[in-house]
Amino acid sequence: MHITYTAATTAAPDSPNEDFFAVGDGWALVLDGAGRYPGESGGCIHPVTWIVARLGLHLSSCLSQQPEQPLTTIVRSAVEATMADHGSTCDLSDPLSPGAAGAIVRIREDRIDWLVVGDCAVVIDQGPKGCTSVIDDRVDHLPNAPIVEGQVRTYSPAYVATVRNKPGGFWVLASSPDVAEHALVGMLPGHPAATRVLLCSDGISRLTERYGLSWQDVLALHDSTGPDSLIRAVREAERSDPEPQRWRGKRHDDATVVVMRVAEA
Ligand SMILES: [Zn+2]
């Protein structure tokens, strides 16, 4: 089975890139750092870029060395290893510990496995059989969530502390290995000939969630002008947005996309 990969990542203007991607033999992953709230340490002294890099390293290592393990087992191991890396300087019992959203895809001869947690997406395109997207939007459907209207719409840290990495709330890859059991996981059986799989952070998926493109549009743009053109398209849409404060989140965000393509059978 021959798989090709294309990828692009760019930071939001004037900030470090807290996204991360990696690809290996039949797998790919995208991470999107879930940072701190202003004035909150999250109990951790490390920059979000460090946490994302550690998670990315441990996930990549598990995916390469334990190809038969379920993705949930791999996520549990990688979160535990990253927690150990923090060392004694950090209080990982803080419910606001910085971490990351993530998407992982593994393509095998007889199936495609995926795992999504937080603001990352997986889109599987089977051509005439259609396009399936996996998005974890639990953070947008929290019960009785009080929204703070500021420069952007957001949740208060006090509220987030009650629902983050808790059953019935939303999950991120941070300081709870149990995230593995609460991630969205799935499997597409059969030989994946002529299938494409896109993984991205929400800096890219806002093309569909905010700016009216379909996933077929996104994939067609990728095919015609490459992964960088998706980042250009999202920056153009953000700059032309007359009212970015209507969204929960930033005007610009780090944007990362990976596309895996399985050759024809
Ligand atoms: Zn730390």
XYZ file of C-alpha atoms in Angstrom, residues 71-224:
154
model
C -5.186 4.394 19.339
C -6.753 4.812 22.775
C -3.871 2.857 24.335
C -1.368 4.980 22.425
C -3.014 8.198 23.623
C -3.070 7.010 27.224
C 0.650 6.128 27.083
C 1.601 9.435 25.422
C -0.369 11.538 27.932
C 1.180 9.631 30.850
C 4.680 10.109 29.419
C 4.075 13.835 28.880
C 2.756 14.195 32.436
C 5.948 12.568 33.701
C 8.020 15.029 31.634
C 6.512 17.973 33.530
C 8.338 16.830 36.651
C 7.877 18.184 40.131
C 7.656 21.835 39.032
C 4.037 21.497 37.904
C 0.742 20.789 39.664
C -1.102 18.656 37.161
C -4.181 18.446 39.373
C -5.024 22.001 38.243
C -8.145 21.605 36.058
C -6.812 24.310 33.712
C -3.494 22.549 32.933
C -2.388 23.493 29.444
C -2.550 20.694 26.877
C -3.704 20.114 23.326
C -6.514 19.064 21.059
C -5.545 16.291 18.689
C -6.433 14.151 15.692
C -4.725 10.858 14.831
C -5.285 8.653 11.774
C -3.750 5.262 11.071
C -4.270 3.618 7.674
C -3.782 -0.133 7.387
C -4.368 -2.698 4.659
C -7.818 -3.554 5.952
C -9.043 -0.466 7.816
C -8.628 3.163 8.767
C -8.576 4.054 12.481
C -9.065 7.566 13.788
C -9.172 9.375 17.117
C -10.214 12.993 17.657
C -10.292 15.051 20.837
C -10.995 18.776 21.065
C -10.749 21.322 18.262
C -9.201 19.112 15.576
C -10.940 17.358 12.699
C -10.585 14.257 10.538
C -12.204 14.121 7.094
C -12.281 10.880 5.107
C -12.956 11.254 1.397
C -13.895 8.073 -0.451
C -14.618 9.744 -3.776
C -17.985 8.613 -5.145
C -18.803 7.017 -1.785
C -18.716 10.454 -0.167
C -16.954 12.428 2.495
C -17.194 11.837 6.257
C -16.030 14.388 8.817
C -15.299 13.725 12.480
C -15.418 16.840 14.650
C -15.432 16.962 18.438
C -17.719 19.916 19.144
C -18.583 19.050 22.742
C -17.077 22.348 23.888
C -19.778 24.146 21.885
C -22.610 22.171 23.481
C -21.837 22.477 27.166
C -24.893 22.524 29.390
C -25.812 26.036 30.585
C -22.450 27.460 29.512
C -22.132 31.137 30.482
C -20.486 33.056 27.643
C -18.369 36.091 28.464
C -18.695 38.874 25.902
C -15.332 40.594 25.562
C -13.136 41.266 22.603
C -14.060 37.722 21.652
C -16.820 35.467 22.996
C -15.377 33.043 25.508
C -16.021 31.043 28.669
C -14.772 32.133 32.080
C -11.873 30.116 33.573
C -13.988 29.383 36.666
C -16.643 27.746 34.499
C -14.126 25.862 32.336
C -12.551 24.397 35.480
C -15.873 22.642 36.188
C -16.250 20.988 32.758
C -12.731 20.441 31.395
C -11.583 16.823 31.345
C -14.755 15.790 33.162
C -17.420 13.334 32.009
C -20.256 15.313 30.405
C -17.879 18.219 29.696
C -15.103 18.394 27.144
C -11.656 16.830 26.923
C -8.138 17.816 25.963
C -4.808 15.977 25.951
C -3.362 17.404 29.153
C -3.229 16.003 32.653
C -5.742 13.155 32.530
C -4.871 9.845 30.825
C -8.626 9.076 30.941
C -8.969 11.381 27.918
C -8.233 8.219 25.908
C -11.592 6.733 26.916
C -13.448 9.981 26.203
C -11.959 10.760 22.781
C -14.033 10.255 19.644
C -12.764 7.062 18.003
C -13.840 5.155 14.936
C -12.878 2.744 12.233
C -13.648 2.389 8.543
C -13.309 -1.261 7.479
C -12.059 -2.443 4.107
C -9.020 -1.759 1.956
C -8.690 2.008 1.694
C -7.728 2.213 -1.992
C -8.101 5.660 -3.543
C -9.087 7.181 -0.198
C -7.898 10.547 1.034
C -7.851 11.549 4.679
C -7.441 15.135 5.865
C -6.476 16.040 9.438
C -6.495 19.640 10.595
C -6.604 22.040 13.510
C -9.548 24.393 13.913
C -7.468 27.127 12.288
C -8.285 25.271 9.037
C -11.706 23.785 9.818
C -13.085 27.318 10.263
C -13.134 27.399 6.456
C -16.170 25.099 6.742
C -17.481 26.140 10.166
C -17.333 29.918 9.618
C -16.687 30.700 6.003
C -19.090 28.548 4.025
C -16.831 26.075 2.240
C -17.745 22.387 2.087
C -15.104 19.756 2.834
C -15.220 18.882 -0.882
C -14.323 22.543 -1.611
C -11.427 22.346 0.845
C -10.116 19.118 -0.700
C -10.514 20.491 -4.233
C -8.526 23.603 -3.292
C -5.846 21.398 -1.747
C -5.676 19.271 -4.904
C -5.375 22.214 -7.246
